Coordinates of C-alpha atoms and ligand atoms in Angstrom, one line a residue:
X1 CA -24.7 30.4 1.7
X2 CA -23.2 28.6 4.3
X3 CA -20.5 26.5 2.8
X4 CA -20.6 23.5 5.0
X5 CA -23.7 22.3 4.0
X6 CA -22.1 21.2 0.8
X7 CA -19.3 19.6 2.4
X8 CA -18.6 15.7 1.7
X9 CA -18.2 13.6 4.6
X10 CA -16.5 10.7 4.3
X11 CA -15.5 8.0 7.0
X12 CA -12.0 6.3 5.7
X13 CA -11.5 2.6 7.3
X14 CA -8.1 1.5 6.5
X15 CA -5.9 -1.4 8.9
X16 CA -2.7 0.8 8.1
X17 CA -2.6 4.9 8.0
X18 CA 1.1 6.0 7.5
X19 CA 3.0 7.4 9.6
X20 CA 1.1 5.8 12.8
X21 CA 1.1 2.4 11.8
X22 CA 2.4 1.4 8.1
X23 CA 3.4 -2.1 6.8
X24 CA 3.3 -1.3 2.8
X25 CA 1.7 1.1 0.4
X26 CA -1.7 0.5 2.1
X27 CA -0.7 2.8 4.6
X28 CA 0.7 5.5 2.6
X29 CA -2.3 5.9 0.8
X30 CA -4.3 6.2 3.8
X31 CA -1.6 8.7 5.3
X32 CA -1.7 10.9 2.0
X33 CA -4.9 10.2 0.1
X34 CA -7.2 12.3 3.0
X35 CA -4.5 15.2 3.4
X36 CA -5.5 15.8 -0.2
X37 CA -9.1 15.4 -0.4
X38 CA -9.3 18.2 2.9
X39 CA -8.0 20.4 0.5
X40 CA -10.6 19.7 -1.9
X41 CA -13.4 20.5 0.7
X42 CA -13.9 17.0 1.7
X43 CA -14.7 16.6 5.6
X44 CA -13.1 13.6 6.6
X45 CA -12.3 11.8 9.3
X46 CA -10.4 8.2 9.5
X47 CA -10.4 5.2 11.7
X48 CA -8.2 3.1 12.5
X49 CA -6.9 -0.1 15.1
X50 CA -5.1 1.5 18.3
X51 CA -2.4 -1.4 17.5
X52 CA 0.2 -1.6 20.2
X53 CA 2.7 -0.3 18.0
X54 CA 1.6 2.8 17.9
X55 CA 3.8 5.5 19.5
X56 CA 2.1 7.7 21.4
X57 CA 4.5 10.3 22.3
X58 CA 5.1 10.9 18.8
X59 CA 1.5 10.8 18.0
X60 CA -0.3 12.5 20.9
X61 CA -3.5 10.5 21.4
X62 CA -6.7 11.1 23.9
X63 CA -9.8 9.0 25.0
X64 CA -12.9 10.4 23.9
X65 CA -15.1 7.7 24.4
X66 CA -15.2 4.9 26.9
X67 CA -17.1 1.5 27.1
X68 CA -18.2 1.7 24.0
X69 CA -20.8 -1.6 23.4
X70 CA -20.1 -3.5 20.3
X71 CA -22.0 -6.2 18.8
X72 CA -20.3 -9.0 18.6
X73 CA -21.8 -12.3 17.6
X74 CA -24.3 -13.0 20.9
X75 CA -22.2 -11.0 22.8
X76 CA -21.1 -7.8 23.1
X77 CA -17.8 -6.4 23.4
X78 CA -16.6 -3.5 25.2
X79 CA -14.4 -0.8 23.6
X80 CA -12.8 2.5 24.1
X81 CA -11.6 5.3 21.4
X82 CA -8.8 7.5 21.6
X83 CA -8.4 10.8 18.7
X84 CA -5.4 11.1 17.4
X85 CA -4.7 13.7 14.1
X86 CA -3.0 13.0 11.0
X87 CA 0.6 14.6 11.7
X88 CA 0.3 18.5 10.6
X89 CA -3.5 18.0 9.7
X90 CA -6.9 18.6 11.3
X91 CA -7.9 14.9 10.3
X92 CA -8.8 13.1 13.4
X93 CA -7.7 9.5 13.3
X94 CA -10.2 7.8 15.6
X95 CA -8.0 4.6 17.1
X96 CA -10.3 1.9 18.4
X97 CA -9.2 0.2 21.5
X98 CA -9.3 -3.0 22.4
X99 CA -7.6 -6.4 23.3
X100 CA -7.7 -7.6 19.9
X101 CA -5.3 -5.0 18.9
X102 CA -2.7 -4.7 21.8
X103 CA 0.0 -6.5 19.9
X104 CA 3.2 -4.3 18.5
X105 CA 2.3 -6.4 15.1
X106 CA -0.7 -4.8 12.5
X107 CA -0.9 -8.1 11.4
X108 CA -1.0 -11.4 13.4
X109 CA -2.3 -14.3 11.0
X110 CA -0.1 -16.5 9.7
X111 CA 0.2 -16.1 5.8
X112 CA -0.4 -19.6 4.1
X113 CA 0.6 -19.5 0.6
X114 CA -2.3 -21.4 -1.2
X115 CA -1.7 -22.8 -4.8
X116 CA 1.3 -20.2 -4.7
X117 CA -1.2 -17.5 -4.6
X118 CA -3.5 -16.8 -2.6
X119 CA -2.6 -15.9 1.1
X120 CA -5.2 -16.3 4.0
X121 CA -4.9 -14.3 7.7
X122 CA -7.0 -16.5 9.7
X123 CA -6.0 -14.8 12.7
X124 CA -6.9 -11.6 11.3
X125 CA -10.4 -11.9 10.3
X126 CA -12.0 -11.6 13.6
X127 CA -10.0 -8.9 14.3
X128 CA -10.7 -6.4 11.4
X129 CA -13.8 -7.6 10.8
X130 CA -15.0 -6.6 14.7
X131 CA -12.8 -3.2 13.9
X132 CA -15.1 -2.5 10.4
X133 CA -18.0 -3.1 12.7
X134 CA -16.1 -0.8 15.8
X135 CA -15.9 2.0 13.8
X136 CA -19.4 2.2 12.8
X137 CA -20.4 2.2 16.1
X138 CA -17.7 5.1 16.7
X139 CA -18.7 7.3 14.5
X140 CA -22.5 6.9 14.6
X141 CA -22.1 7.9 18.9
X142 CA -20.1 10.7 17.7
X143 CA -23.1 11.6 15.5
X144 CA -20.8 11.9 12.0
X145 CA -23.2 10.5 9.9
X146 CA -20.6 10.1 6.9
X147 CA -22.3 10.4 3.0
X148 CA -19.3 7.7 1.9
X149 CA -17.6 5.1 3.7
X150 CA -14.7 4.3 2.0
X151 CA -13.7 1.1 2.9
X152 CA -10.1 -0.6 1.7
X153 CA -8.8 -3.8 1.2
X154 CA -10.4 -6.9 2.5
X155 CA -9.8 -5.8 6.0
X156 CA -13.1 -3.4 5.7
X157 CA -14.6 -4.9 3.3
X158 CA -17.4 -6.2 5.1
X159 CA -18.7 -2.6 5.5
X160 CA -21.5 -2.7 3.3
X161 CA -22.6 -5.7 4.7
X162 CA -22.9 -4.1 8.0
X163 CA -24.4 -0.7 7.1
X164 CA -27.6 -3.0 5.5
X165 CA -27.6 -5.0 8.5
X166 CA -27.5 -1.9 10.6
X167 CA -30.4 -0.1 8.5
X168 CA -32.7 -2.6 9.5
X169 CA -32.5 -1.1 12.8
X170 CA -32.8 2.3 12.8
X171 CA -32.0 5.1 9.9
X172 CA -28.8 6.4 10.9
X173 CA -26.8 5.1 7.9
X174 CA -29.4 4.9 5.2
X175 CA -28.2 7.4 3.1
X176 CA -24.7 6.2 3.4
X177 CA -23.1 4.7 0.3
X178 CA -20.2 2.5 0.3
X179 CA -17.2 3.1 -2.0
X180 CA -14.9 0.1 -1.9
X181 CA -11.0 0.5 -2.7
X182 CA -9.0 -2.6 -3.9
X183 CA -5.4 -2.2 -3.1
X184 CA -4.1 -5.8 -3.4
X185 CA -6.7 -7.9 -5.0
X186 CA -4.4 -11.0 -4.2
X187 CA -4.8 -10.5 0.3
X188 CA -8.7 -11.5 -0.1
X189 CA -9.4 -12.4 3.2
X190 CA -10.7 -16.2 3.3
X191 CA -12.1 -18.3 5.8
X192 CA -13.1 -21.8 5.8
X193 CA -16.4 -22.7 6.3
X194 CA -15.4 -23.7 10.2
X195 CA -14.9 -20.2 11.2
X196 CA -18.0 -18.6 9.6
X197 CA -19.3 -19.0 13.2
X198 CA -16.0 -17.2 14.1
X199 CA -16.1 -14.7 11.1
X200 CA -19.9 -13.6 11.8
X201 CA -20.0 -11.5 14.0
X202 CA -23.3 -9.9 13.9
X203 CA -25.7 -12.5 14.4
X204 CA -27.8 -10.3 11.5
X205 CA -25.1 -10.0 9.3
X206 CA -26.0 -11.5 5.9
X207 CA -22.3 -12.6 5.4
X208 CA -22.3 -15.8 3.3
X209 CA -22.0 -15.1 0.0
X210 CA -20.2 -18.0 -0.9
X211 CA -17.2 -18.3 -3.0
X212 CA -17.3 -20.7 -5.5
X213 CA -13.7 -21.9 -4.2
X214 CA -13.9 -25.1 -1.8
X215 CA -17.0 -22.8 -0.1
X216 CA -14.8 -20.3 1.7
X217 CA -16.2 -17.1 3.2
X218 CA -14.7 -14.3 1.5
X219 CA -14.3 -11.2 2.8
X220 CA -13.7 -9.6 -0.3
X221 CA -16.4 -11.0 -2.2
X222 CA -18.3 -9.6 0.0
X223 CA -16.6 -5.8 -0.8
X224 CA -17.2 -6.5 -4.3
X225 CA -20.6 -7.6 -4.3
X226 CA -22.2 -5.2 -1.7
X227 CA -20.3 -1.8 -2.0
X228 CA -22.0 0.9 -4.3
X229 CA -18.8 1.6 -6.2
X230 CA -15.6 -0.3 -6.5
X231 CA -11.9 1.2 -7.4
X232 CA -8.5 0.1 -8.0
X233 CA -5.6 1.8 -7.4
X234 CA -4.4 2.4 -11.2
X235 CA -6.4 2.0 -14.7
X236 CA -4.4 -0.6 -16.1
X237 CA -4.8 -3.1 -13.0
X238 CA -8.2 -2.3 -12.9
X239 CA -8.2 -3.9 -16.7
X240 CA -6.4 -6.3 -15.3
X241 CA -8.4 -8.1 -12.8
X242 CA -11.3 -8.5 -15.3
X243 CA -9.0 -11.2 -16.7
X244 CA -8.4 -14.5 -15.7
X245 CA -4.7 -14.8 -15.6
X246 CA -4.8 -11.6 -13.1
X247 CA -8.3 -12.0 -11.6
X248 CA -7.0 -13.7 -8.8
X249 CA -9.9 -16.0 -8.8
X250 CA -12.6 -13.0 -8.8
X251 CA -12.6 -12.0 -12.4
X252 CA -16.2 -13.6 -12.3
X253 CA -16.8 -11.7 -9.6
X254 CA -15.6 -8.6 -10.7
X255 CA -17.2 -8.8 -14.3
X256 CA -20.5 -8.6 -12.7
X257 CA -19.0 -5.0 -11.3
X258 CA -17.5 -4.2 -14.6
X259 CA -19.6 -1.1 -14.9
X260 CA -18.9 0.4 -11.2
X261 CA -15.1 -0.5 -11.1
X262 CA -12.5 2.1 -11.8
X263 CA -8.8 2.7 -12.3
X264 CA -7.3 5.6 -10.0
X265 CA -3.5 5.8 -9.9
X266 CA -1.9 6.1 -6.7
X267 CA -0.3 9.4 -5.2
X268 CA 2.9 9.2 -3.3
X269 CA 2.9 12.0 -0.3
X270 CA 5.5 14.7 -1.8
X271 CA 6.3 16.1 1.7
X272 CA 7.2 12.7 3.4
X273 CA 9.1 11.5 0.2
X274 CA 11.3 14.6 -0.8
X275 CA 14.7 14.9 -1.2
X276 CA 14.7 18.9 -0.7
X277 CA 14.2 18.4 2.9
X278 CA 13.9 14.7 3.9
X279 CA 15.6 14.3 7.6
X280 CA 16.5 10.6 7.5
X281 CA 18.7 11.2 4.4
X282 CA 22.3 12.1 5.1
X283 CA 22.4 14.8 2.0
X284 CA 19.6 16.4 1.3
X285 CA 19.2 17.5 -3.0
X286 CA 17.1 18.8 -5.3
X287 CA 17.0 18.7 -9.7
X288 CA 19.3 21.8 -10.1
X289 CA 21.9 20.1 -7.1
X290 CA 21.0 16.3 -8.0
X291 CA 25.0 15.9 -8.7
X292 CA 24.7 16.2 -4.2
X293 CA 22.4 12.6 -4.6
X294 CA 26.2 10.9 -4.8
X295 CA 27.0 12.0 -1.3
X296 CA 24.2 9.9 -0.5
X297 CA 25.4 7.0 -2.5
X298 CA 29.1 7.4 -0.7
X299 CA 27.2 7.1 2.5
X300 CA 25.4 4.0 1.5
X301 CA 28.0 2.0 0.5
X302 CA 30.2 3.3 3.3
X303 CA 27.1 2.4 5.9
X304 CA 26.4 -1.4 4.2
X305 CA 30.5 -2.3 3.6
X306 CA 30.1 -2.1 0.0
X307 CA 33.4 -0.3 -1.5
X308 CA 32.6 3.2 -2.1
X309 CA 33.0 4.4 -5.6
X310 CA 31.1 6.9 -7.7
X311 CA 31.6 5.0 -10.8
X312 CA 29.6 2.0 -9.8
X313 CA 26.1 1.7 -10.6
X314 CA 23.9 0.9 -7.1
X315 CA 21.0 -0.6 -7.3
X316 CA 18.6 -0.9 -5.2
X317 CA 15.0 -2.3 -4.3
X318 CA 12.5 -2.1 -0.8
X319 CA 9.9 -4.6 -0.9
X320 CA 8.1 -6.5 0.9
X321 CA 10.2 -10.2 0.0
X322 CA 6.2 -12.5 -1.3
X323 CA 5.3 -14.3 -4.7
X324 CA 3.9 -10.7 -5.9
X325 CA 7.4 -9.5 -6.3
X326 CA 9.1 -11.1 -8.5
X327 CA 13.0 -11.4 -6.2
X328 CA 13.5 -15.0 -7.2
X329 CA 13.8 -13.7 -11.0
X330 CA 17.3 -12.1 -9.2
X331 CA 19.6 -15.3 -9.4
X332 CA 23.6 -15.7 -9.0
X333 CA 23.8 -14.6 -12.5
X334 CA 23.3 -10.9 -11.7
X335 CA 26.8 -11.5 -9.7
X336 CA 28.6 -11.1 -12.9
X337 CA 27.2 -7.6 -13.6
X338 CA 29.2 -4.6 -13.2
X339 CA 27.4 -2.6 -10.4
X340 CA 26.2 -3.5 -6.4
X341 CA 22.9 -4.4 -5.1
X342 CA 21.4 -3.2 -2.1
X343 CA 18.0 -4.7 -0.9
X344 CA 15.8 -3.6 1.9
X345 CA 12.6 -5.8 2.8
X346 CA 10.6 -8.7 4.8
X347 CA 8.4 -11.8 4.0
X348 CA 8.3 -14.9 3.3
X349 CA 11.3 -17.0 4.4
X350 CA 11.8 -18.5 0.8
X351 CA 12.8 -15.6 -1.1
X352 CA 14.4 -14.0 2.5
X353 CA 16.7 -17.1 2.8
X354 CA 17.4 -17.1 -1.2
X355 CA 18.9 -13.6 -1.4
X356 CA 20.5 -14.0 1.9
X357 CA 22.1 -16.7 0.6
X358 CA 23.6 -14.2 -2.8
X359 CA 24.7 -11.8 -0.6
X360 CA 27.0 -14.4 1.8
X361 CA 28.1 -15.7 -1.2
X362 CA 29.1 -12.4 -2.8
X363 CA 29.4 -9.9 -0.2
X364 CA 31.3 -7.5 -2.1
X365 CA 27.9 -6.9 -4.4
X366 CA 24.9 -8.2 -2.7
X367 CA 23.5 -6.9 0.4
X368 CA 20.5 -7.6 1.8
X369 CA 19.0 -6.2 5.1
X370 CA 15.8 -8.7 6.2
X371 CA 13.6 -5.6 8.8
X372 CA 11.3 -2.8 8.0
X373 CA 13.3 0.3 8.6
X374 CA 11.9 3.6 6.9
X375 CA 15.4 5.3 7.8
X376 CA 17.1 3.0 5.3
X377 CA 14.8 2.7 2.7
X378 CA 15.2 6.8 2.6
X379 CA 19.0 6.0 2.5
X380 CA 18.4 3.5 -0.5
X381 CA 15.8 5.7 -2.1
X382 CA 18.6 8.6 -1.7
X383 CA 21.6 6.6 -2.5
X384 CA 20.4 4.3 -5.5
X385 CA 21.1 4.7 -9.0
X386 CA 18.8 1.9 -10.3
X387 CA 15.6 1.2 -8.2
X388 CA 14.3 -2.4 -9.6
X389 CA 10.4 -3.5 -9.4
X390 CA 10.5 -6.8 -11.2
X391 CA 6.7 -7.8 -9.8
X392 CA 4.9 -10.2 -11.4
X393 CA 2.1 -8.2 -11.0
X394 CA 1.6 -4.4 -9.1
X395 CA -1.9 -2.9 -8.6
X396 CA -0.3 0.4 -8.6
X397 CA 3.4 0.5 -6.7
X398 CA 4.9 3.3 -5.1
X399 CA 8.1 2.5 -4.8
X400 CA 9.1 3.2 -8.3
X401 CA 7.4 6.9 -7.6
X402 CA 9.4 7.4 -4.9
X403 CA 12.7 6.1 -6.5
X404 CA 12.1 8.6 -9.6
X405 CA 11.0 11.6 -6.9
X406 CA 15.0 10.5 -5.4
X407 CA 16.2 10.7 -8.9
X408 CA 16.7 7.1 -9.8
X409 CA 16.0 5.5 -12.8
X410 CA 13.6 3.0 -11.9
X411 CA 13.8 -0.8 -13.6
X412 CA 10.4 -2.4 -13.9
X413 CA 8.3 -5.5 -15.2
X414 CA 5.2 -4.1 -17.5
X415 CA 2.5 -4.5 -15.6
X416 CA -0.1 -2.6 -13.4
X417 CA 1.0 0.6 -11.9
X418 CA 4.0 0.0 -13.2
X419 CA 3.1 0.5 -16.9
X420 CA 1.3 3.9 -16.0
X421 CA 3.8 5.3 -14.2
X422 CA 7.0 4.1 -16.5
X423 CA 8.0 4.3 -19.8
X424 CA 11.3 4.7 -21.7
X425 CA 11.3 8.4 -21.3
X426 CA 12.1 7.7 -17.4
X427 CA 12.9 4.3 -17.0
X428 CA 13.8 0.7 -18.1
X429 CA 10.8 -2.3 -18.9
X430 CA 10.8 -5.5 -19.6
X431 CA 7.8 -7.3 -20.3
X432 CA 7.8 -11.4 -20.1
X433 CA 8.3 -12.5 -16.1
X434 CA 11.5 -14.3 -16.7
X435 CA 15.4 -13.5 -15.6
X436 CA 17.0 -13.7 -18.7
X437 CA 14.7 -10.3 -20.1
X438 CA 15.3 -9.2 -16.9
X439 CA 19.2 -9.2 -17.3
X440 CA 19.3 -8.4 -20.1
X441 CA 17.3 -5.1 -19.4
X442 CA 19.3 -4.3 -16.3
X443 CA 22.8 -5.0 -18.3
X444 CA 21.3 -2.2 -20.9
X445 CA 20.7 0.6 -18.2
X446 CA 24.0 -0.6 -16.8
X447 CA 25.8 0.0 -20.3
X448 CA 23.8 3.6 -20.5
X449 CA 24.8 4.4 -17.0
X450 CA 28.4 3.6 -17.6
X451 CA 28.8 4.9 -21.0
X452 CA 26.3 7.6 -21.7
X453 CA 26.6 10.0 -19.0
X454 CA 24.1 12.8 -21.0
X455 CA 21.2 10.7 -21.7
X456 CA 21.0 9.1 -18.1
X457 CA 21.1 12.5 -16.7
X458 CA 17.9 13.2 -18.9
X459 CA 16.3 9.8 -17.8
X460 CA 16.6 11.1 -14.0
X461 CA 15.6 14.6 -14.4
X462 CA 12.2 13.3 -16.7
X463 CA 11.2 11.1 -13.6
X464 CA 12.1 14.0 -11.2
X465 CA 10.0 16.2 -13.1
X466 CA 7.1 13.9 -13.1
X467 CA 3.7 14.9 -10.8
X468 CA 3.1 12.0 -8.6
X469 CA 1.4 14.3 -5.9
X470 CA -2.3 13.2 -4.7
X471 CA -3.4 16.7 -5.8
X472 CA -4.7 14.9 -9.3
X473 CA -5.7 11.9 -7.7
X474 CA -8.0 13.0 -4.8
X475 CA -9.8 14.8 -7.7
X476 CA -10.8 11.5 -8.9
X477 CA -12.1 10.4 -6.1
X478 CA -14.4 13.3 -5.5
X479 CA -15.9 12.5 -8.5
X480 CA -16.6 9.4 -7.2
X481 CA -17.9 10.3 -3.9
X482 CA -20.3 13.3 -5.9
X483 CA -21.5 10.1 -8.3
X484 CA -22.6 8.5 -5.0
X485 CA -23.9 11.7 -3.3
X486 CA -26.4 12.0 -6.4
Ligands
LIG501 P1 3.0 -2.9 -1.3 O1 1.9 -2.1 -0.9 O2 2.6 -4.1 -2.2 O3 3.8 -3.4 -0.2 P2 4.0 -0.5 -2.6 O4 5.1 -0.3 -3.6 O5 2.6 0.0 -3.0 O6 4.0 -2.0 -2.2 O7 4.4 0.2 -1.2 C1 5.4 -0.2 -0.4 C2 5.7 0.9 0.7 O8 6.3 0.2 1.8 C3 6.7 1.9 0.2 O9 6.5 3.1 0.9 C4 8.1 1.3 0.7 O10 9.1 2.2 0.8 C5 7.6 0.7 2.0 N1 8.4 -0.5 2.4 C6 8.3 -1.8 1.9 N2 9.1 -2.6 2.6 C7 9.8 -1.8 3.5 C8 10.8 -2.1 4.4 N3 11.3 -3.3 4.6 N4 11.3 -1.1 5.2 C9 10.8 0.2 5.0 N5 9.8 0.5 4.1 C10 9.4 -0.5 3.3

């Protein structure tokens, strides 16, 4: 029997794939997530924004379609598509060109924080919503006529929407089923009735479902409502979001879904993120030569003007710096702790100019570096002792993998991702959002660090030893895709 006919096909729409263009762990899913599920048969193919950012002679890309006609509102816009391929895969990464997306920036709206919590990218909606509806066109003048689109995040969210609007014209995506993956339930994608006009771009497109917010369009709404299947990127958030304090607003919503939502935990990609063989670290290490990670640590300090010494702890954390996170919980108290602090990120000015501000005041233990900068964050990975995640809430988190993969012992709130992937075999948890449990926690791996040699050894070899590979993961997910393919 010829084996292809039972192949899967699934088209993956993601606004970030790692290592082309990556702002947080929404690309490094889409980087890692389809290297595993080739492996498991699935033929898959991804598409993606041909943002300006994207460097070509690193990632050798060609046109393979020109002028491409794309609905758009009235109108119709022109576009062109270039292949690229998933570094050391046969996954063709279809980059859709056009204006839109010339910038060196993935994202260009301006994040508003509204009511502290919700964040709107009103720049951004026109721009991924004409990409969801770009890549359809792609893919159906290629002729892949995908079983599953998986769409993810609000960015693609309106896929659904656009395969029924499209199946009222001819039948090239009626068998098509829709699986729709929640990474950050908080980025929703709202626009205010104003820019409906703006945001509907398919004059057909049945796009109002209204949010019973102040009546704003939103996008993922829509995902919710019109996908076949919905899933979150760990069980416990996707318990989570059913309730009110962590529904974002949609636990309504979502509790209509309750019965087609489901909890997949992240991978992390065990070939970018390993310390065997990872080129941007300056000492590469393994379990049986982890006592190597301190030439690392040397390195680090040395590289930040921190005074190098073995004996104190380093602790380090890479985030992006937003409400999610939890960095104001880090006040001038921690200065009176016996170890250094190293911390890597971007975001919103508040919390950038608030640890700036610990780190000119106490130089000696607080450093903070405000850029992306995937070289360092290997160095801190490499270097750190202590990897803090102190997020008020984490849908899955990957940093805390990757710190355990680099032998740290990760330090993080209960919560999410974070309460499946850490417990007090491998790490440190505190559980109320507040910095005096915080401390406290932090001063207690602190003490065992100092004074019991033995058992922290232990702590960094159990996360070492842990599977965070997609292998188990992409399994999950073709159980998904095979319940839609029914
Ligand atoms: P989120 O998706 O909410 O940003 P995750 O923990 O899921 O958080 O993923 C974050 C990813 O982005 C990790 O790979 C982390 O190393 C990376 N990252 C975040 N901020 C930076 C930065 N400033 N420089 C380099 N890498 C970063």
């Amino acid at each position: 029997m010829n084996k292809k006919i039972n192949k899967i096909k699934v088209l993956f729409l993601s606004a970030e794939v790692a290592p082309l263009a990556k702002a947080g762990g929404l690309g490094d899913v889409a980087g890692a997530l389809p290297k595993a599920l080739i492996k498991l048969g699935v033929d898959i193919k991804i598409c993606l924004p041909f943002y300006g950012l994207i460097n070509q002679h690193k990632y050798p890309t060609k046109k393979i379609i020109g002028n491409l006609a794309v609905p758009m509102g009235n109108k119709k816009e022109m576009i062109d598509v270039w292949r690229a391929w998933l570094p050391k895969t046969k996954i063709p990464v279809y980059l859709i060109k056009h204006s839109f997306f010339n910038s060196k920036k993935i994202y260009l709206g301006k994040r508003l924080i509204l009511k502290d919590k919700y964040t709107r990218q009103a720049n951004d909606l026109k721009r991924f919503a004409f990409f969801t509806r770009a890549a359809l066109a792609t893919v159906k003048k290629l002729n892949f006529q995908a079983d599953i689109v998986q769409a993810n995040d609000w960015h693609t969210a309106l896929a659904a929407d656009f395969i029924k609007t499209l199946n009222q014209q001819d039948s090239f995506f009626t068998k098509t089923k829709v699986l729709y993956t929640i990474h950050n339930l908080a980025n929703q994608g709202l626009a205010k009735p104003n820019i409906v006009g703006y945001t509907k771009i398919d004059p057909n497109l049945e796009i109002i479902k209204v949010d019973a917010r102040d009546g704003d369009v939103n996008f993922m709404v829509q995902g919710i409502l019109g996908s076949d299947l919905i899933n979150t990127v760990s069980p416990t958030y996707a318990k989570e979001i059913l309730k009110h304090y962590q529904g974002a607003g949609l636990d309504n919503i979502l509790e209509k879904r309750e019965k087609q939502l489901y909890g997949i935990l992240n991978g992390i990609d065990t070939d970018f993120f390993n310390p065997a063989n990872d080129k941007l670290i300056n000492q590469n290490y393994a379990k049986k030569t982890l006592e190597k990670k301190l030439d690392n640590k040397l390195f680090l300090q040395q590289k930040l003007g921190l005074q190098r010494d073995k004996n104190t702890a380093l602790v380090g954390l890479v985030t992006r710096f937003v409400w999610q996170k939890g960095t104001e919980l880090i006040t001038e108290k921690f200065s009176k702790l016996n170890c250094q602090f190293v911390f890597l990120g971007t975001g919103d000015k508040r919390y950038e100019t608030a640890l700036s501000s610990l780190a000119k005041k106490y130089p000696n233990k607080f450093k903070v570096l405000i850029k992306f900068d995937e070289k360092l964050a290997h160095e801190i990975y490499a270097g750190s002792d202590i990897f803090l995640v102190p997020s008020r809430f984490e849908p899955c988190g990957l940093t805390q993998m990757i710190a355990m993969r680099y032998g740290n012992v990760p330090l993080v709130r209960s919560t999410g991702g974070l309460k499946d992937t850490v417990n007090n075999q491998n790490g440190f948890i505190f559980k109320k959002f507040n910095s005096v449990e915080f401390y406290k926690t932090l001063q207690k791996a602190l003490t065992i660090y100092c004074h019991q040699p033995k058992i922290w050894r232990r702590l960094q070899l159990n996360g070492m030893e842990q599977n965070f590979s997609w292998e188990k993961s992409a399994k999950e997910y073709l159980k998904l895709y095979r319940k839609l393919s029914e």
